[in-house]
Short mmCIF file of C-alpha atoms and ligand atoms in Angstrom, two decimals:
data_model
loop_
_atom_site.label_atom_id
_atom_site.label_comp_id
_atom_site.label_asym_id
_atom_site.label_seq_id
_atom_site.Cartn_x
_atom_site.Cartn_y
_atom_site.Cartn_z
CA MET A 163 49.82 8.90 17.64
CA SER A 164 48.68 6.89 14.65
CA GLU A 165 49.56 7.78 11.21
CA VAL A 166 47.70 10.69 9.64
CA LYS A 167 45.30 9.56 6.82
CA ASN A 168 44.90 11.28 3.66
CA TYR A 169 41.97 11.55 1.47
CA LYS A 170 43.00 13.89 -1.30
CA GLU A 171 41.31 11.60 -3.93
CA ALA A 172 37.97 12.95 -2.44
CA LEU A 173 38.94 16.56 -3.37
CA THR A 174 38.98 16.32 -7.16
CA HIS A 175 36.22 18.85 -7.80
CA SER A 176 38.04 22.22 -8.80
CA VAL A 177 36.21 24.16 -6.30
CA PHE A 178 38.61 22.65 -3.66
CA LYS A 179 41.70 23.92 -5.30
CA THR A 180 40.05 27.53 -5.38
CA ILE A 181 39.21 27.32 -1.68
CA THR A 182 42.76 26.37 -0.96
CA GLN A 183 43.94 29.48 -2.98
CA ALA A 184 41.34 31.88 -1.39
CA SER A 185 42.31 30.58 2.26
CA ALA A 186 46.02 31.34 1.39
CA ASN A 187 45.13 34.77 0.28
CA LEU A 188 43.38 35.49 3.45
CA GLN A 189 45.85 33.47 5.56
CA LEU A 190 42.98 31.27 6.96
CA GLU A 191 42.93 27.56 7.62
CA SER A 192 40.06 25.80 5.93
CA TYR A 193 38.49 22.22 6.13
CA VAL A 194 35.78 20.48 4.32
CA ILE A 195 33.55 18.85 6.81
CA GLY A 196 30.51 16.53 7.61
CA GLY A 197 28.44 14.81 5.06
CA PHE A 198 30.78 15.34 2.12
CA VAL A 199 33.54 13.33 4.01
CA ARG A 200 31.30 10.97 5.48
CA ASP A 201 29.63 10.02 1.95
CA HIS A 202 32.91 9.91 0.27
CA ILE A 203 34.18 7.24 2.56
CA LEU A 204 30.95 5.27 2.33
CA GLN A 205 31.07 5.74 -1.26
CA ARG A 206 27.45 7.12 -1.44
CA GLY A 207 27.37 8.69 -4.93
CA THR A 208 28.27 12.23 -5.89
CA ALA A 209 27.71 14.89 -3.29
CA LYS A 210 25.49 17.76 -4.05
CA ASP A 211 26.64 20.05 -1.28
CA ILE A 212 29.90 20.63 0.44
CA ASP A 213 30.25 22.14 3.88
CA ILE A 214 33.51 24.26 4.49
CA VAL A 215 34.66 25.53 7.82
CA THR A 216 37.24 28.03 8.35
CA ILE A 217 39.12 29.37 11.23
CA GLY A 218 37.88 33.00 10.83
CA SER A 219 35.12 34.46 8.91
CA GLY A 220 33.09 32.28 6.70
CA ILE A 221 31.51 35.10 4.80
CA GLU A 222 34.91 36.57 3.78
CA LEU A 223 36.23 33.41 2.56
CA ALA A 224 33.19 32.96 0.47
CA LYS A 225 33.55 36.16 -1.18
CA GLU A 226 37.36 35.75 -1.79
CA VAL A 227 36.28 32.20 -3.34
CA SER A 228 33.75 33.69 -5.59
CA LYS A 229 36.23 36.30 -6.80
CA LEU A 230 38.67 33.68 -7.95
CA LEU A 231 36.16 31.52 -9.62
CA PRO A 232 35.61 31.94 -13.31
CA ASN A 233 32.07 33.59 -13.45
CA ASN A 234 32.10 35.07 -10.00
CA PRO A 235 28.99 33.35 -8.63
CA LYS A 236 26.54 35.24 -6.37
CA VAL A 237 27.65 34.89 -2.70
CA GLN A 238 24.17 34.50 -0.58
CA VAL A 239 25.02 35.73 3.08
CA PHE A 240 23.05 34.55 6.16
CA LYS A 241 24.08 37.34 8.53
CA THR A 242 22.31 35.88 11.41
CA TYR A 243 24.22 32.73 11.35
CA GLY A 244 27.52 34.10 10.05
CA THR A 245 27.24 31.74 6.90
CA ALA A 246 27.62 32.23 3.46
CA MET A 247 26.60 29.96 0.31
CA LEU A 248 27.46 29.94 -3.38
CA LYS A 249 26.76 27.72 -6.30
CA THR A 250 29.44 26.61 -8.55
CA GLU A 251 29.48 23.72 -11.30
CA GLY A 252 26.24 22.14 -9.91
CA ILE A 253 27.46 22.00 -6.25
CA GLU A 254 26.40 24.11 -3.32
CA VAL A 255 29.10 25.25 -1.07
CA GLU A 256 28.22 26.46 2.27
CA PHE A 257 30.87 28.56 4.34
CA VAL A 258 31.01 28.72 8.02
CA GLY A 259 33.42 30.10 10.53
CA ALA A 260 34.51 27.64 13.27
CA ARG A 261 32.31 27.84 16.32
CA LYS A 262 31.89 27.51 19.98
CA GLU A 263 28.21 27.09 20.68
CA SER A 264 25.92 27.04 23.37
CA TYR A 265 22.21 26.58 23.15
CA ARG A 266 19.43 28.34 25.09
CA GLU A 267 16.98 25.70 26.65
CA ASP A 268 13.88 26.95 24.76
CA SER A 269 15.31 27.39 21.27
CA ARG A 270 17.53 25.79 18.84
CA ASN A 271 19.24 28.96 18.03
CA PRO A 272 22.62 29.00 19.39
CA ILE A 273 24.62 31.79 20.90
CA VAL A 274 27.77 31.72 18.86
CA GLU A 275 31.38 32.36 19.69
CA ASN A 276 34.49 32.06 17.27
CA GLY A 277 36.34 28.82 18.11
CA THR A 278 39.06 26.42 16.83
CA LEU A 279 38.51 23.48 14.67
CA GLN A 280 38.39 21.15 17.54
CA ASP A 281 35.60 23.37 19.22
CA ASP A 282 33.72 23.10 15.85
CA GLN A 283 34.08 19.43 15.76
CA ASP A 284 33.04 19.14 19.40
CA ARG A 285 29.81 20.70 18.62
CA ARG A 286 28.72 18.57 15.65
CA ASP A 287 26.16 15.85 15.80
CA PHE A 288 27.88 12.67 15.33
CA THR A 289 31.43 11.36 15.13
CA ILE A 290 30.66 10.15 11.70
CA ASN A 291 29.96 13.88 10.66
CA ALA A 292 32.85 15.59 12.48
CA LEU A 293 35.49 14.29 10.09
CA ALA A 294 37.19 16.91 8.49
CA LEU A 295 39.70 17.06 5.60
CA SER A 296 42.32 19.96 5.50
CA LEU A 297 42.24 22.25 2.50
CA SER A 298 45.53 23.94 3.40
CA LYS A 299 48.24 23.84 0.81
CA SER A 300 50.81 22.19 3.13
CA ASP A 301 48.54 19.15 4.33
CA PHE A 302 45.83 19.10 1.73
CA GLY A 303 43.53 16.14 2.21
CA ASN A 304 44.78 15.08 5.51
CA LEU A 305 42.05 13.77 7.91
CA LEU A 306 41.09 15.26 11.23
CA ASP A 307 39.15 12.77 13.04
CA PRO A 308 39.38 13.43 16.90
CA PHE A 309 36.51 11.11 18.06
CA GLY A 310 37.17 7.95 16.10
CA GLY A 311 34.54 8.62 13.22
CA ILE A 312 36.22 6.40 10.81
CA ASP A 313 36.14 3.44 13.19
CA ASP A 314 32.47 4.26 13.74
CA LEU A 315 31.93 4.41 9.93
CA LYS A 316 33.47 1.02 9.67
CA SER A 317 31.59 -0.50 12.66
CA LYS A 318 28.45 1.18 11.43
CA ILE A 319 27.73 3.13 14.64
CA ILE A 320 25.87 6.42 15.41
CA ARG A 321 27.73 7.99 18.26
CA THR A 322 27.74 11.63 19.39
CA PRO A 323 31.07 13.41 19.91
CA LEU A 324 30.17 14.76 23.44
CA ASP A 325 27.98 13.54 26.10
CA PRO A 326 24.69 12.49 24.02
CA ASN A 327 22.47 14.21 26.68
CA ILE A 328 24.42 17.59 25.70
CA THR A 329 24.45 16.93 22.10
CA TYR A 330 20.64 16.23 21.80
CA SER A 331 19.66 18.70 24.17
CA ASP A 332 21.44 21.27 22.47
CA ASP A 333 19.56 20.51 19.28
CA PRO A 334 16.94 18.16 19.61
CA LEU A 335 16.39 17.67 15.82
CA ARG A 336 19.49 15.52 16.23
CA MET A 337 17.40 12.72 17.96
CA MET A 338 15.72 12.50 14.67
CA ARG A 339 18.83 12.72 12.64
CA ALA A 340 20.35 9.75 14.56
CA ILE A 341 17.29 7.72 13.78
CA ARG A 342 17.36 8.98 10.16
CA PHE A 343 21.00 8.05 9.75
CA ALA A 344 20.50 4.64 11.32
CA SER A 345 17.70 4.03 8.96
CA GLN A 346 19.48 5.41 5.74
CA LEU A 347 22.84 3.94 6.41
CA ASN A 348 21.59 0.70 8.33
CA PHE A 349 23.76 1.83 11.24
CA LYS A 350 23.15 1.09 14.90
CA ILE A 351 22.75 3.95 17.45
CA GLU A 352 25.20 3.32 20.31
CA LYS A 353 23.43 2.21 23.50
CA GLU A 354 24.02 5.80 25.68
CA SER A 355 22.86 7.66 22.73
CA LEU A 356 19.74 5.72 22.40
CA GLU A 357 18.88 6.10 26.15
CA ALA A 358 19.77 9.85 25.81
CA ILE A 359 17.15 10.11 22.93
CA SER A 360 14.35 8.44 25.16
CA LYS A 361 15.31 10.70 28.00
CA ASN A 362 15.26 13.80 26.06
CA LYS A 363 12.24 13.01 23.87
CA ASP A 364 10.19 15.79 25.22
CA ARG A 365 12.57 18.30 23.75
CA ILE A 366 11.47 17.33 20.14
CA LYS A 367 8.49 19.84 20.85
CA ILE A 368 10.81 22.84 20.18
CA ILE A 369 11.79 21.72 16.67
CA THR A 370 9.87 23.14 13.80
CA LYS A 371 7.41 20.61 11.93
CA GLU A 372 9.14 21.38 8.65
CA ARG A 373 12.50 20.04 9.96
CA ILE A 374 10.83 17.03 11.46
CA VAL A 375 8.94 16.32 8.31
CA GLU A 376 12.27 16.73 6.37
CA GLU A 377 13.66 13.87 8.42
CA LEU A 378 10.60 11.86 8.23
CA HIS A 379 10.89 12.03 4.41
CA LYS A 380 14.43 10.67 4.59
CA ILE A 381 13.53 8.00 6.81
CA LEU A 382 10.59 7.05 4.57
CA LEU A 383 13.07 7.03 1.44
CA SER A 384 15.60 4.76 3.08
CA ASP A 385 15.72 1.09 1.90
CA LYS A 386 14.10 -0.11 4.87
CA PRO A 387 12.05 2.59 6.45
CA SER A 388 10.74 0.29 9.29
CA VAL A 389 14.22 0.51 10.88
CA GLY A 390 13.62 4.25 11.51
CA PHE A 391 9.90 3.88 12.39
CA LEU A 392 10.77 1.15 14.97
CA LEU A 393 13.47 3.26 16.47
CA LEU A 394 11.09 6.38 16.57
CA GLU A 395 8.52 4.15 18.46
CA LYS A 396 11.30 2.47 20.73
CA THR A 397 12.71 5.83 21.97
CA GLY A 398 9.12 7.27 22.47
CA LEU A 399 9.51 10.00 19.87
CA LEU A 400 6.77 8.59 17.61
CA PRO A 401 3.63 9.78 19.76
CA TYR A 402 4.91 13.43 19.37
CA ILE A 403 5.15 13.03 15.69
CA LEU A 404 2.55 10.52 14.42
CA PRO A 405 0.29 9.39 17.23
CA GLU A 406 -2.14 8.07 14.57
CA LEU A 407 0.40 5.33 14.09
CA ILE A 408 0.81 4.59 17.86
CA ALA A 409 -2.90 4.26 17.90
CA LEU A 410 -2.65 1.11 15.64
CA LYS A 411 -0.50 -0.66 18.07
CA GLY A 412 -1.60 -3.70 19.87
CA ILE A 413 -3.77 -6.74 19.66
CA ASP A 414 -7.12 -6.93 21.28
CA GLU A 415 -8.63 -10.13 22.08
CA VAL A 416 -12.55 -10.52 22.61
CA GLU A 417 -13.84 -14.14 22.96
CA GLY A 418 -10.71 -15.64 21.62
CA GLN A 419 -10.86 -13.47 18.47
CA ARG A 420 -7.89 -11.39 17.77
CA HIS A 421 -7.18 -8.95 15.04
CA LYS A 422 -3.59 -8.14 13.66
CA ASP A 423 -1.29 -5.56 15.14
CA ASN A 424 -1.84 -2.85 12.71
CA PHE A 425 1.15 -0.81 13.50
CA TYR A 426 3.76 -3.64 12.66
CA HIS A 427 1.60 -4.63 9.73
CA THR A 428 1.76 -1.03 8.53
CA LEU A 429 5.56 -1.20 8.87
CA GLU A 430 5.80 -4.33 6.97
CA VAL A 431 3.69 -2.79 4.03
CA VAL A 432 5.99 0.25 3.76
CA ASP A 433 9.10 -2.11 3.65
CA ASN A 434 7.36 -4.09 0.98
CA ILE A 435 6.26 -1.10 -1.25
CA SER A 436 9.90 0.43 -0.80
CA GLU A 437 11.32 -2.65 -2.75
CA ASN A 438 9.03 -1.59 -5.66
CA THR A 439 8.90 2.17 -5.58
CA ASP A 440 11.14 5.33 -4.56
CA ASP A 441 8.00 7.46 -4.95
CA LEU A 442 7.81 9.30 -1.64
CA TRP A 443 4.22 10.03 -1.65
CA LEU A 444 3.20 6.34 -2.34
CA ARG A 445 5.45 5.39 0.60
CA TRP A 446 3.37 7.96 2.76
CA SER A 447 0.35 6.22 1.54
CA ALA A 448 1.45 2.89 2.55
CA LEU A 449 2.42 4.43 5.92
CA LEU A 450 -1.04 5.92 6.46
CA HIS A 451 -3.13 3.32 4.63
CA ASP A 452 -4.58 1.88 7.90
CA ILE A 453 -4.89 4.77 9.99
CA GLY A 454 -8.53 4.93 10.02
CA LYS A 455 -8.47 1.71 11.68
CA ALA A 456 -7.84 2.79 15.10
CA PRO A 457 -11.08 4.98 15.33
CA THR A 458 -13.24 2.49 13.39
CA LYS A 459 -12.30 -0.64 15.27
CA ARG A 460 -15.37 -2.62 16.52
CA PHE A 461 -16.30 -6.07 17.83
CA SER A 462 -19.30 -8.01 17.18
CA LYS A 463 -20.21 -11.51 18.25
CA LYS A 464 -21.45 -12.24 14.78
CA VAL A 465 -18.72 -11.07 12.62
CA GLY A 466 -15.70 -10.63 15.02
CA TRP A 467 -13.39 -7.53 14.49
CA THR A 468 -14.34 -5.01 11.96
CA PHE A 469 -13.12 -1.66 10.83
CA HIS A 470 -15.98 -0.40 8.68
CA GLY A 471 -15.21 2.64 6.82
CA HIS A 472 -11.67 2.91 7.94
CA GLU A 473 -10.71 4.03 4.40
CA PHE A 474 -13.07 6.85 4.40
CA VAL A 475 -12.05 7.99 7.91
CA GLY A 476 -8.40 7.52 7.16
CA ALA A 477 -8.51 9.62 4.06
CA LYS A 478 -10.05 12.33 6.22
CA MET A 479 -7.23 11.88 8.84
CA VAL A 480 -4.70 12.38 6.26
CA PHE A 481 -5.79 16.05 5.71
CA LYS A 482 -5.56 16.66 9.57
CA LEU A 483 -2.27 15.02 9.79
CA PHE A 484 -0.59 16.79 6.81
CA LYS A 485 -2.15 19.98 8.33
CA ARG A 486 -0.62 19.39 11.88
CA LEU A 487 2.75 18.53 10.32
CA LYS A 488 2.53 21.69 8.05
CA MET A 489 2.98 19.41 5.00
CA PRO A 490 1.69 20.71 1.66
CA LEU A 491 -2.16 20.52 1.24
CA ASN A 492 -1.83 20.27 -2.50
CA ASP A 493 -2.07 17.41 -5.12
CA LYS A 494 0.48 15.23 -3.22
CA MET A 495 -1.83 15.09 -0.25
CA LYS A 496 -4.82 14.43 -2.32
CA PHE A 497 -2.96 11.62 -4.10
CA VAL A 498 -2.26 10.11 -0.37
CA GLN A 499 -5.91 10.58 0.34
CA LYS A 500 -6.92 8.85 -2.79
CA MET A 501 -4.70 5.84 -2.10
CA VAL A 502 -5.94 5.61 1.49
CA LEU A 503 -9.65 5.72 0.35
CA MET A 504 -9.02 3.28 -2.36
CA SER A 505 -6.69 1.01 -0.50
CA SER A 506 -9.12 -1.89 0.04
CA ARG A 507 -10.71 -1.67 -3.56
CA PRO A 508 -8.53 -4.14 -5.39
CA ILE A 509 -8.35 -6.56 -2.56
CA VAL A 510 -12.16 -6.68 -2.60
CA ILE A 511 -12.39 -7.33 -6.23
CA ALA A 512 -9.59 -9.84 -6.45
CA SER A 513 -11.88 -12.64 -4.99
CA GLU A 514 -14.18 -12.15 -7.91
CA VAL A 515 -12.62 -10.22 -10.98
CA THR A 516 -15.54 -9.10 -13.00
CA ASP A 517 -15.13 -6.74 -16.02
CA SER A 518 -17.49 -4.09 -14.52
CA ALA A 519 -15.77 -4.03 -11.09
CA VAL A 520 -12.42 -3.49 -12.94
CA ARG A 521 -13.88 -0.87 -15.06
CA ARG A 522 -15.15 0.81 -11.82
CA LEU A 523 -11.71 0.60 -10.24
CA VAL A 524 -9.99 2.05 -13.43
CA PHE A 525 -12.58 4.76 -13.42
CA ASP A 526 -11.96 5.70 -9.84
CA ALA A 527 -8.23 5.43 -9.77
CA GLY A 528 -7.83 7.23 -13.00
CA ASP A 529 -4.17 8.00 -13.70
CA TYR A 530 -3.11 6.50 -10.28
CA ILE A 531 -4.27 2.81 -10.99
CA GLU A 532 -0.56 1.50 -11.27
CA GLU A 533 0.23 3.08 -8.04
CA LEU A 534 -2.78 1.72 -6.20
CA MET A 535 -2.09 -1.67 -7.48
CA THR A 536 1.53 -1.44 -6.05
CA LEU A 537 0.10 -0.40 -2.65
CA CYS A 538 -2.23 -3.27 -2.59
CA GLU A 539 0.31 -5.84 -3.55
CA ALA A 540 2.63 -4.41 -0.84
CA ASP A 541 -0.54 -4.70 1.49
CA ILE A 542 -0.21 -8.60 1.37
CA THR A 543 1.60 -9.64 4.67
CA THR A 544 0.25 -13.02 5.38
CA LYS A 545 2.70 -15.48 6.66
CA ASN A 546 0.68 -18.42 5.17
CA PRO A 547 2.66 -19.03 1.82
CA LYS A 548 -0.73 -20.66 0.29
CA ARG A 549 -2.53 -17.55 0.86
CA PHE A 550 0.26 -15.20 -0.07
CA LYS A 551 0.43 -16.89 -3.40
CA LYS A 552 -3.37 -16.75 -3.91
CA TYR A 553 -3.54 -13.26 -3.37
CA HIS A 554 -0.56 -12.34 -5.64
CA ASN A 555 -2.09 -14.66 -8.30
CA ASN A 556 -5.56 -12.77 -7.79
CA PHE A 557 -3.75 -9.63 -8.22
CA LYS A 558 -2.10 -10.75 -11.43
CA ILE A 559 -5.56 -11.45 -13.04
CA VAL A 560 -6.70 -8.12 -11.84
CA ARG A 561 -3.67 -6.38 -13.53
CA GLN A 562 -4.40 -8.43 -16.67
CA LYS A 563 -7.97 -7.41 -16.75
CA ILE A 564 -7.01 -3.91 -16.31
CA VAL A 565 -4.94 -4.19 -19.54
CA GLU A 566 -7.84 -5.76 -21.42
CA VAL A 567 -10.50 -3.41 -20.14
CA GLU A 568 -8.36 -0.35 -20.79
CA GLU A 569 -7.70 -1.45 -24.30
CA ARG A 570 -11.39 -2.17 -25.06
CA ASP A 571 -13.13 0.49 -23.04
CA HIS A 572 -10.69 3.39 -22.56
CA ILE A 573 -11.86 4.15 -19.14
CA ARG A 574 -8.92 5.91 -17.55
CA ASN A 575 -9.54 9.68 -17.52
CA PHE A 576 -13.18 8.95 -18.49
CA GLN A 577 -14.78 11.80 -20.78
CA PRO A 578 -18.58 11.64 -21.32
CA PRO A 579 -18.94 10.68 -24.93
CA VAL A 580 -22.02 12.95 -24.96
CA SER A 581 -21.92 16.42 -23.65
CA GLY A 582 -24.39 18.20 -21.64
CA GLU A 583 -24.85 20.79 -24.44
CA GLU A 584 -25.67 17.86 -26.96
CA ILE A 585 -28.34 16.73 -24.33
CA MET A 586 -29.78 20.30 -24.25
CA GLU A 587 -29.97 20.75 -27.84
CA THR A 588 -31.20 17.11 -28.47
CA PHE A 589 -34.24 17.57 -26.43
CA ASN A 590 -34.49 21.32 -26.62
CA ILE A 591 -34.20 21.95 -22.92
CA LYS A 592 -32.43 24.37 -20.68
CA PRO A 593 -29.88 23.58 -17.98
CA SER A 594 -31.76 21.24 -15.56
CA ARG A 595 -31.63 18.31 -13.35
CA GLU A 596 -32.42 15.73 -16.18
CA ILE A 597 -29.03 16.41 -17.83
CA GLY A 598 -27.10 15.29 -14.97
CA THR A 599 -29.39 12.10 -14.71
CA ILE A 600 -28.83 11.25 -18.22
CA LYS A 601 -25.12 11.81 -18.06
CA GLU A 602 -24.78 9.65 -14.91
CA ALA A 603 -27.02 6.93 -16.68
CA ILE A 604 -24.54 6.92 -19.60
CA LYS A 605 -21.61 6.66 -17.52
CA GLU A 606 -23.20 3.80 -15.43
CA ALA A 607 -24.18 1.98 -18.55
CA ILE A 608 -20.52 1.96 -19.69
CA LEU A 609 -19.27 0.93 -16.43
CA GLU A 610 -21.52 -1.86 -16.22
CA GLY A 611 -20.75 -2.86 -19.69
CA GLU A 612 -24.25 -2.22 -21.12
CA ILE A 613 -22.84 -0.25 -23.96
CA VAL A 614 -19.48 0.47 -25.38
CA ASN A 615 -17.76 3.66 -24.62
CA GLU A 616 -18.35 5.21 -27.89
CA TYR A 617 -20.30 8.14 -29.19
CA LYS A 618 -22.87 6.18 -31.26
CA ALA A 619 -23.92 3.82 -28.63
CA ALA A 620 -23.95 6.64 -25.88
CA TYR A 621 -26.10 8.84 -28.25
CA GLU A 622 -28.68 6.12 -28.67
CA TYR A 623 -28.70 5.46 -24.88
CA MET A 624 -29.09 9.07 -24.33
CA ILE A 625 -32.30 9.12 -26.53
CA LYS A 626 -33.65 6.04 -24.58
CA LYS A 627 -33.02 7.51 -21.26
CA GLY A 628 -34.44 11.08 -22.20
CA GLU A 629 -37.55 9.34 -23.42
CA GLU A 630 -37.98 7.36 -20.32
CA LEU A 631 -37.83 10.69 -18.48
CA GLY A 632 -40.74 12.14 -20.62
CA LEU A 633 -38.31 14.24 -22.61
CA LYS A 634 -38.95 14.64 -26.59
CA VAL A 635 -36.45 14.86 -29.15
CA ALA A 636 -36.32 18.32 -30.87
CA LYS A 637 -38.53 18.55 -33.97
CA HIS A 638 -35.67 19.30 -36.47
CA LEU A 639 -33.73 16.41 -35.05
CA ARG A 640 -36.36 13.78 -35.51
CA ILE A 641 -35.76 11.27 -38.32
N1 CTP B 66 24.99 19.39 11.73
C1 CTP B 66 24.98 19.23 13.08
N2 CTP B 66 23.62 18.98 13.77
C2 CTP B 66 22.53 19.42 13.10
C3 CTP B 66 22.61 19.41 11.66
C4 CTP B 66 23.90 19.44 11.15
O1 CTP B 66 25.92 19.01 14.03
N3 CTP B 66 21.33 19.41 13.67
C5 CTP B 66 26.38 19.17 11.24
C6 CTP B 66 26.77 17.88 10.82
O2 CTP B 66 28.22 17.86 11.08
C7 CTP B 66 26.49 17.68 9.33
C8 CTP B 66 26.74 18.99 8.87
O3 CTP B 66 26.30 19.89 9.83
O4 CTP B 66 27.20 16.61 8.81
C9 CTP B 66 25.72 19.21 7.50
O5 CTP B 66 24.50 19.17 7.95
P1 CTP B 66 23.45 18.62 6.86
O6 CTP B 66 23.82 19.12 5.46
O7 CTP B 66 22.09 18.97 7.41
O8 CTP B 66 23.72 17.14 6.82
P2 CTP B 66 24.69 16.13 6.11
O9 CTP B 66 25.44 15.56 7.19
O10 CTP B 66 25.35 16.91 5.04
O11 CTP B 66 23.78 14.94 5.62
P3 CTP B 66 22.60 14.89 4.61
O12 CTP B 66 22.86 15.63 3.39
O13 CTP B 66 22.33 13.51 4.30
O14 CTP B 66 21.36 15.55 5.23
#
C-alpha cells in the first residue's frame, strides 16, 4: 500500500474543528468530500460550500455542529434526501449520511440505503469528486482516494468510479457535468466515459431544464466555452438541448458558392468574447447571435447566399429558446434579444462611419452600446490577416465616433427635449396624432444631425413642424 497522504492544511476553516468535535460527541466518522477537496488540490480559489459525509445521520450531525458553533446557526433539514445544511462564516456546509444508492430508470430520485464511506464514494460522479479527507481526531486530514482521483487530477482526466454506463444512467445529469468539468478545468473525458455519454444521451430527457441550464451557464462561463460545446456536439447531447445551434452546422455549396459553417463560427465568437467579458448574458448573446441564420438561409444566382432578416428572426427565436429551457423571461432575456437584433448594425456602419449612423446606433443600443461593440468585435473571425486588421480598425473608428457623438449630442437614453404636453400647450390642441408626428420629427432631426439635441433648437423645430401640419401657435404665446 502506498503512503497515506495528508491534507490538513486544507482544513484551516474553523468549522472543520467543530465538525470533528461534534462527530466525536456523537461517535461518528465524518469526512469532507467532493468539490472542496478537488478545488483545494487544484488551487481553485476559496470554496463557498463544503460537503460533509458522515457514517450515520447527516441531520443529527448538523444539529450537533450548530449547537457547538458560537451563534447556533439555523439548520435547514431536507427530510426527503436525508440531508441538512447550515451557514457559518460565509460558507455553506451540507451534511449527508453515507449512502448506497440505486436509481429508478425513469427518475433521478434515488432509493437510498445507509452505507459505508466506500459505498458513498462508489456512487459519486467522478474520481476527482470522490476524494475525501478524514475529520476524525486520530487521522485528521488523511486522504481517502480509492479510485486514483489524485492521479486523474494530475493527468487532467474525467473518469467515473464505476462503469460509466452505470454512473451516467444512474444520474444522466452527470453527462453534462462531465462536459462542464472538461470545459471548466480543461480536462479530457476518458474514452470509455465519452462513449458511454454518446450511448446514454437519450437519458438526458429525464433531467429538468433548470439543472441543464445550470450546467450550460457553467460551460459558457469557462475560459474556452467551445471545449464544452464541441463535446456536447460530439456526444450527440446538443440536439436535445440547443437544436438551434445544430441547425447552423454545415456548409452548403451551390454553383461553386459556399457560405461559412455558422456553428463553428459561433463557437469561435463565443471563445473570442470570453477573452473580453465574464458577463454570462453577453456570452449567451454571442452563442445565439446567428441562430436566425438557419431559417433565413437562401441562395440566389445574383447575390449568392443571404440570411435576410436573420437578426429579427433570431431575436424571436431567443424568446422561444429561453421559454423552452425555462430560463427567466426577464430583462436578461430582453438584453440577449437586443444584442441578437442589433448584432449586425456596427458591422454595417463600419464600412462608412457617418455621424448620423453612429447617433442612430447609440440611440438604439442605449446603455448597451459597449456590450454591442464587444459582441461585434468578437464576431470578426476572418482568417485573412488584412481583413482582420481592417475590420478591427474600422471598429476603432466607430468607437471613437461614439465617444465624440456622445459628448456632443448626448443620445444615450434619449429624452425628447420637448414634451408632448408642451406641444399641446403651444398649439392649443388636445391629445392627437399630430403630437406623435411632431415628436418623431424632432427625434429624427436630432439623429440626422439637422438640429442639436437641445431645448431651444427643438422648440424652434417644433414650431416649424407644427405649422407645416397646419397648426397655429396659441394666441397668448405668439410674439
Ligand atoms: N455529485 C454526484 N453526482 C451529481 C452531483 C454531485 O456524484 N450529479 C457529488 C460529487 O461528489 C460532487 C458533490 O456531489 O463533488 C457535490 O456536488 P456539487 O456541489 O453539485 O458540485 P461540486 O463538485 O462541488 O462542484 P461545483 O461546485 O463546481 O458545482
